[in-house]
Coordinates of C-alpha atoms in Angstrom, one line a residue:
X1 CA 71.9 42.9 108.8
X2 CA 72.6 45.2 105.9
X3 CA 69.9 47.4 103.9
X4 CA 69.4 45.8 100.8
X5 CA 70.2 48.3 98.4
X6 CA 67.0 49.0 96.7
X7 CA 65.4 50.0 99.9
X8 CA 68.3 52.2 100.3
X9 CA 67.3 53.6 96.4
X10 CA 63.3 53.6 97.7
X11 CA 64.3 55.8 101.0
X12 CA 66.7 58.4 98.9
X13 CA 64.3 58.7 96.5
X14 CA 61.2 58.9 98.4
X15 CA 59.2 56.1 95.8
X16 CA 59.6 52.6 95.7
X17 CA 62.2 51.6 93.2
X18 CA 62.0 48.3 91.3
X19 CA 64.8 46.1 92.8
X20 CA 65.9 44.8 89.4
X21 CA 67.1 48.2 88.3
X22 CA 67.7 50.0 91.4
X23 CA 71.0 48.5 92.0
X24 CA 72.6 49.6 88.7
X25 CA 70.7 53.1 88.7
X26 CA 71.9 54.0 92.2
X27 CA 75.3 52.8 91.6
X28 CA 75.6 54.4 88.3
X29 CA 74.5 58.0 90.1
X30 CA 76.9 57.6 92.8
X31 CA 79.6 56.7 90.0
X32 CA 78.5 60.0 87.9
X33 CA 78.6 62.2 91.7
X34 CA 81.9 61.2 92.5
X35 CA 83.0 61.9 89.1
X36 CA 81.6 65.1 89.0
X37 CA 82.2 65.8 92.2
X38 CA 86.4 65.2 91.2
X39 CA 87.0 66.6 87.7
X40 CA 83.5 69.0 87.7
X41 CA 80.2 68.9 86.1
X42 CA 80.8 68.2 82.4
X43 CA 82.9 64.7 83.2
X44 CA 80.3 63.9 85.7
X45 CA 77.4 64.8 82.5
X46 CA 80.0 62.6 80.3
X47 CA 79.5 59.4 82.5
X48 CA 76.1 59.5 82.8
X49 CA 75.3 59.2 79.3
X50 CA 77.5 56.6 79.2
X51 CA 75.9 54.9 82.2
X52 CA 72.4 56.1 80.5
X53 CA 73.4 54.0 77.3
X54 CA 74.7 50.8 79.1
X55 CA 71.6 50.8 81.5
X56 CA 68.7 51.5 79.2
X57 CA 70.2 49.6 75.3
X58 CA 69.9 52.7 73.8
X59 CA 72.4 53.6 70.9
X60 CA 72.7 57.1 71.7
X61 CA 71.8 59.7 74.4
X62 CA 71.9 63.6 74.9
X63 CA 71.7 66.3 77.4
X64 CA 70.0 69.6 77.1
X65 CA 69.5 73.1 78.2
X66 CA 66.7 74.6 76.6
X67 CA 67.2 74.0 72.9
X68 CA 71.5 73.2 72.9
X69 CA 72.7 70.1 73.0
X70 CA 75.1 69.9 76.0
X71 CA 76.6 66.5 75.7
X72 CA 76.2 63.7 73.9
X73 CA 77.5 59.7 73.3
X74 CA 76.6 57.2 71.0
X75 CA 75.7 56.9 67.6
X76 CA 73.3 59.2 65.5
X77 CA 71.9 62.7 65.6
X78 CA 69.7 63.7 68.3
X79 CA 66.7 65.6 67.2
X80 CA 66.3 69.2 68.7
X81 CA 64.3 69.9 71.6
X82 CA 60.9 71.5 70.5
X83 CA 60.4 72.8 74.3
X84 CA 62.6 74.7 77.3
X85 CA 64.2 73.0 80.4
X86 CA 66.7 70.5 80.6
X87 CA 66.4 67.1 79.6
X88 CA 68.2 64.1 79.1
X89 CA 66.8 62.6 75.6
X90 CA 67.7 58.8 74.1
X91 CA 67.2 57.5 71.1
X92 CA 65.2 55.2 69.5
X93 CA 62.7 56.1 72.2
X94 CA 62.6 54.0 75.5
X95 CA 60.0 52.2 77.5
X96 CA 61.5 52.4 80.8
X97 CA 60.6 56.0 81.7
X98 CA 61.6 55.2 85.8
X99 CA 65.1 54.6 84.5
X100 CA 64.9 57.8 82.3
X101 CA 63.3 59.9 84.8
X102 CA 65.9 59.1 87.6
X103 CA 68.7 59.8 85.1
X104 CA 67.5 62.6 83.6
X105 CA 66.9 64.1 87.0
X106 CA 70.4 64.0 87.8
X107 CA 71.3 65.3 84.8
X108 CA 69.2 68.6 85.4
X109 CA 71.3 68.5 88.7
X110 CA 74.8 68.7 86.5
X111 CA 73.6 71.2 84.0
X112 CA 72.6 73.7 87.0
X113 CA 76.1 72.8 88.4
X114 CA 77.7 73.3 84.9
X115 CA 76.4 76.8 84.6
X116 CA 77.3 77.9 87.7
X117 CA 80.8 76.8 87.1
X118 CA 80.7 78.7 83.6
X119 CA 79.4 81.5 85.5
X120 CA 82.0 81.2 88.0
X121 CA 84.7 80.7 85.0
X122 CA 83.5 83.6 83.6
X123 CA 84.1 85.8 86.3
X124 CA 87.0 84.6 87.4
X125 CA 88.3 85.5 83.6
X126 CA 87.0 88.9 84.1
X127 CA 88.7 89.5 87.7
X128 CA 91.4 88.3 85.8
X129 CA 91.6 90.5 82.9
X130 CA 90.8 93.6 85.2
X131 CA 94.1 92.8 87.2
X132 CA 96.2 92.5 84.2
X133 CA 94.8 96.3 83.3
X134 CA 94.9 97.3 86.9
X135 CA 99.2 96.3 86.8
X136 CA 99.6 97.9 83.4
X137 CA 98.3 101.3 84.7
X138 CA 100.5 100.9 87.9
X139 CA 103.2 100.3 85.7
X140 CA 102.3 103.5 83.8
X141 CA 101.9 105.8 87.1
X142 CA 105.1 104.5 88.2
X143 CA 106.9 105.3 85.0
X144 CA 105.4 108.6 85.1
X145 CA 106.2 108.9 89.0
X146 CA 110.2 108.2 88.1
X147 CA 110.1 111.0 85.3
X148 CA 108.3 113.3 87.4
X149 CA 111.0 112.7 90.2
X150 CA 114.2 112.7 87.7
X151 CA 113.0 116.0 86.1
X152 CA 112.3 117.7 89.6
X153 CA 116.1 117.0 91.2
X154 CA 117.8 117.4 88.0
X155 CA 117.4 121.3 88.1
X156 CA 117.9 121.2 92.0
X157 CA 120.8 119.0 91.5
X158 CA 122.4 121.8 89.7
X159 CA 121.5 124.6 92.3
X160 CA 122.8 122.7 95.0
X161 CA 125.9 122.3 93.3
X162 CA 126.6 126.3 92.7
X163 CA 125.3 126.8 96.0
X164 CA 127.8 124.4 97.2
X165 CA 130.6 126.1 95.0
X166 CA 129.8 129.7 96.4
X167 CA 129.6 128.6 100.4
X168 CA 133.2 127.0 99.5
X169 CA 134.3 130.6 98.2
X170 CA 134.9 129.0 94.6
X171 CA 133.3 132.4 92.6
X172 CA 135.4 134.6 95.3
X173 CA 135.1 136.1 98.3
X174 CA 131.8 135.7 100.6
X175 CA 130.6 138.3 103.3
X176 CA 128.7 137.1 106.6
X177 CA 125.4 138.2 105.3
X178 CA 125.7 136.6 101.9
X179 CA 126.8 133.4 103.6
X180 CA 123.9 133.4 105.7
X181 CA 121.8 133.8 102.4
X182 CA 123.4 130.7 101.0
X183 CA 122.7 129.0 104.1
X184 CA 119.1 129.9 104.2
X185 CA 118.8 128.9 100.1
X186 CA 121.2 125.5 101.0
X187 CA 118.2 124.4 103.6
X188 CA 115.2 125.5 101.2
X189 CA 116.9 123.4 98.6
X190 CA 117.7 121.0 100.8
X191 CA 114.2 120.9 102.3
X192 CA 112.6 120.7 98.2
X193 CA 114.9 117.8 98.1
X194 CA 113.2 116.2 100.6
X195 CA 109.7 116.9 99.7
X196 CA 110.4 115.6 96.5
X197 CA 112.0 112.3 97.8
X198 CA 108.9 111.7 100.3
X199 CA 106.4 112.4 98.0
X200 CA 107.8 110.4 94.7
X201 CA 110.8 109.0 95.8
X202 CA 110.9 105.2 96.1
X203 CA 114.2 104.7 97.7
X204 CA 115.6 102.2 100.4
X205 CA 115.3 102.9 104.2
X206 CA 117.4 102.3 106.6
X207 CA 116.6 102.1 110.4
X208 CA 119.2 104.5 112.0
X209 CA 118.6 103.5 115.9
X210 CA 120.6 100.3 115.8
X211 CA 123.3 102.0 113.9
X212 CA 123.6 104.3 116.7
X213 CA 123.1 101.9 119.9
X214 CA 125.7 100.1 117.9
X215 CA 128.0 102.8 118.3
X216 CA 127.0 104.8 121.3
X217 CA 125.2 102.5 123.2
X218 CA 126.5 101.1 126.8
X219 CA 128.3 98.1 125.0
X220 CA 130.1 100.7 122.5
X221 CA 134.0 102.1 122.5
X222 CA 132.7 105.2 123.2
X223 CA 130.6 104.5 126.5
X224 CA 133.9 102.8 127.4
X225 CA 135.7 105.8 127.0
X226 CA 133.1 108.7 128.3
X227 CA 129.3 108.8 129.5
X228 CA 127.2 109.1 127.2
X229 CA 123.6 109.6 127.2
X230 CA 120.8 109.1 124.2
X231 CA 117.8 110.9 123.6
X232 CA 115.8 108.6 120.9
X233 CA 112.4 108.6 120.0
X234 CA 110.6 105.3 120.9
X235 CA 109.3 104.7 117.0
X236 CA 111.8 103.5 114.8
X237 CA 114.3 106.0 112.8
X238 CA 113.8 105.6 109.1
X239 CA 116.2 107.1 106.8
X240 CA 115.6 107.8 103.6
X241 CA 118.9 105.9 101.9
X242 CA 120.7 102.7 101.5
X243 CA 122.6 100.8 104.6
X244 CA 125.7 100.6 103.5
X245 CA 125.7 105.0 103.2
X246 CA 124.2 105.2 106.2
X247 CA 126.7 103.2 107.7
X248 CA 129.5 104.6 105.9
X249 CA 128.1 108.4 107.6
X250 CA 127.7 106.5 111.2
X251 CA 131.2 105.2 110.9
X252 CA 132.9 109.0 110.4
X253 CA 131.0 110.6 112.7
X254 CA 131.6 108.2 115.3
X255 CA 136.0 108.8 114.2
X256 CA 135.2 112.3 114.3
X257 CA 133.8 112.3 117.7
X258 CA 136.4 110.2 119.2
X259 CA 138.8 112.4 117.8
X260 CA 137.6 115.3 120.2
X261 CA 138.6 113.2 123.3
X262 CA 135.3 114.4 125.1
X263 CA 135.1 113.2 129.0
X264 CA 131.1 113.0 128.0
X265 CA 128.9 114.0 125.3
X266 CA 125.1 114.1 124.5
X267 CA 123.5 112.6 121.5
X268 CA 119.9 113.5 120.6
X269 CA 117.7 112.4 117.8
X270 CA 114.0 114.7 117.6
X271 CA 111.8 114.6 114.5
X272 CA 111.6 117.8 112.1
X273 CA 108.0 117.2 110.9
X274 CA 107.6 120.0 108.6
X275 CA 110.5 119.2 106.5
X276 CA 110.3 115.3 107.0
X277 CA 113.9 115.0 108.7
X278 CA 115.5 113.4 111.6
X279 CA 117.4 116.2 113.2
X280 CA 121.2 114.7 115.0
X281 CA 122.2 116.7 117.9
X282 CA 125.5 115.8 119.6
X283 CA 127.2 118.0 122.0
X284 CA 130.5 116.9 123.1
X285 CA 131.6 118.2 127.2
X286 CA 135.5 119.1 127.9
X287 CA 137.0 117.9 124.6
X288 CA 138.9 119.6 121.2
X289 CA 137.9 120.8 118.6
X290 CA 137.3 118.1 115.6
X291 CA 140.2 117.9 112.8
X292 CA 139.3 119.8 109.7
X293 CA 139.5 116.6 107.8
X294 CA 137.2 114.9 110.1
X295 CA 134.2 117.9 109.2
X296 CA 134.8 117.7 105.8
X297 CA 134.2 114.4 105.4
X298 CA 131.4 114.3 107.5
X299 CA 129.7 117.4 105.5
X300 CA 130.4 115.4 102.3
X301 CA 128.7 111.9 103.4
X302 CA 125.7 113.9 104.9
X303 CA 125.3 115.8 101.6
X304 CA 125.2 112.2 99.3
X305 CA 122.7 111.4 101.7
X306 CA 120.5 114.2 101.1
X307 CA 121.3 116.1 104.1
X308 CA 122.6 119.2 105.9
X309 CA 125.6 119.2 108.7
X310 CA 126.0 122.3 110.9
X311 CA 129.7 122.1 112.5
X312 CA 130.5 122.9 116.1
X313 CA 131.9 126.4 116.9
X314 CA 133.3 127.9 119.8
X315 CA 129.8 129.6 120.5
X316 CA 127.8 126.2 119.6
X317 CA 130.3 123.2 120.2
X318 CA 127.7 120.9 119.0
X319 CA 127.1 118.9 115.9
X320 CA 123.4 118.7 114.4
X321 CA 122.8 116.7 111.4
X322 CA 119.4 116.6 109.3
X323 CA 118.5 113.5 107.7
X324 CA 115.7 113.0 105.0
X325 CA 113.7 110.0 107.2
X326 CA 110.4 108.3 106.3
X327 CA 108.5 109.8 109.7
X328 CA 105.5 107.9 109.4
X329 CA 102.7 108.0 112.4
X330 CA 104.1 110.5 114.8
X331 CA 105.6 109.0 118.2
X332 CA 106.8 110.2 121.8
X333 CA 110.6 110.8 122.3
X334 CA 112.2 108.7 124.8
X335 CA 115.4 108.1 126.5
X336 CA 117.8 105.0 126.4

């Protein structure tokens, strides 16, 4: 047998509730809570002075907080509240103070839930305009960060470049011990280079340990042609520059070691943490000497990527290569 639905209306509101109004009252509530609880508290304060105006004849009704008039429906002015609190006022004045009281006691219920959604609005418009600020300064430090970093390699830019000119012999004749001073001021630029990339530069990395199982690796020409055995570190090998140059540089040094026809060769990668570089070692066992060619184009790619490339000699028949590289958390060195 169902509960009749002004005991319903008696149990939720813990009096008895006069059966001839109950039913419209507690269906009128339920009406405003859904509402409310759909499109927020000021629709759900909306409806119940509409439901306040067909269930008590009223011509008009009002809500208020304190002294301001929240919401209102109907027709004429409501008069202002000469006390605190919130209320829910009709006019002309009404007999059926149950009715009211119920009503008005919901209504207290939506105001309390319309402030905290203003309050809530409120900060949500402050978080708001904080991280609109918060982006505009980023976007300041960064513009500041790209100057910084274009006014620091522009001057290096051009010492590299006489260095570069001098080592090649271009403003005359070099003795041994001035070409081991160009050497010495070739690595210090290229090691201010570096520092300047890792602490403001923002460019693309590239992982460099596929590149070379790719071509070293036991699937590669080159294992098919001699042994060869890799040293890698077990984290990954982050260079600082775009794939496609760092593919380009894998590509000739893996010509210019075929070129040397070596029966085996060893090719280890160790991290230079004081300069922020991956340092290349390969040494070739029981081939030739590279073509000239070959080295030059090798020096050249290394250079565009920010790097240094010590040839092989008769004394040190070995390639080493330093990379700028994003070294990150330090790591053990393993083999593969």
């Amino acid at each position: 047998m169902p509960i009749p639905l002004h005991v319903q209306a008696g149990a939720w509101s813990g009096r008895s509730v006069d059966p001839d109004v109950a039913a419209g009252v507690e269906q009128a509530l339920v009406a405003v809570a859904e509402r409310a609880l759909c499109r927020g508290a000021q629709a759900g304060m909306e409806l119940l002075l509409r439901e306040t105006l067909r269930l008590t004849g009223a011509s008009g009704a009002a809500l208020f907080d304190g002294r301001v008039c929240v919401a209102r429906v109907g027709t004429g002015i409501p008069l202002p509240m000469s006390g605190g609190g919130r209320l829910l006022k009709v006019w002309p004045e009404r007999a059926d103070g149950e009715v009211l009281g119920r009503l008005s006691a919901f209504g207290s219920t939506l105001l309390a839930a319309r402030a905290r959604e203003s309050a809530a609005n409120t900060r949500h418009m402050r978080l708001l305009a904080q991280r609109r600020e918060l982006e505009r300064e980023v976007a300041r430090w960064e513009q500041r960060r790209s100057h910084a970093a274009h006014d620091l390699r522009t001057p290096l830019m051009v010492i590299k470049g006489y260095l570069d000119m001098m080592m090649k012999g271009i403003a005359g004749p070099v003795n041994t011990t001035a070409q081991r001073y160009l050497d010495r001021m070739m690595r210090a630029a290229q090691d201010q280079r570096a520092l300047i990339d890792h602490r403001l530069g923002r460019g693309a990395l590239t992982d460099l340990r596929p590149l070379l199982l790719a071509a070293f690796g036991p699937a590669s020409r080159h294992a098919q042609r001699c042994t060869v055995t890799l040293v890698l570190p077990e984290r990954p090998l982050l260079v600082k520059g775009a794939r496609v140059e760092v593919e380009t540089w894998m590509r000739a040094m893996s010509r210019g070691l075929a070129s040397t026809r070596a029966t085996a060769m060893e090719l280890q990668v160790e991290a230079m943490e004081p300069t922020s570089c991956w340092r290349v070692l390969v040494t070739p066992r029981s081939g030739e000497a590279p073509p000239a060619k070959a080295l030059t184009q090798m020096r050249e790619l290394t250079r565009r990527l920010g790097g240094t490339l010590e040839t092989p000699t008769d004394a040190a028949p070995r390639w080493v290569a330093q990379l700028p590289a994003e070294l990150g958390p330090p790591g053990a060195a393993g083999t593969h």
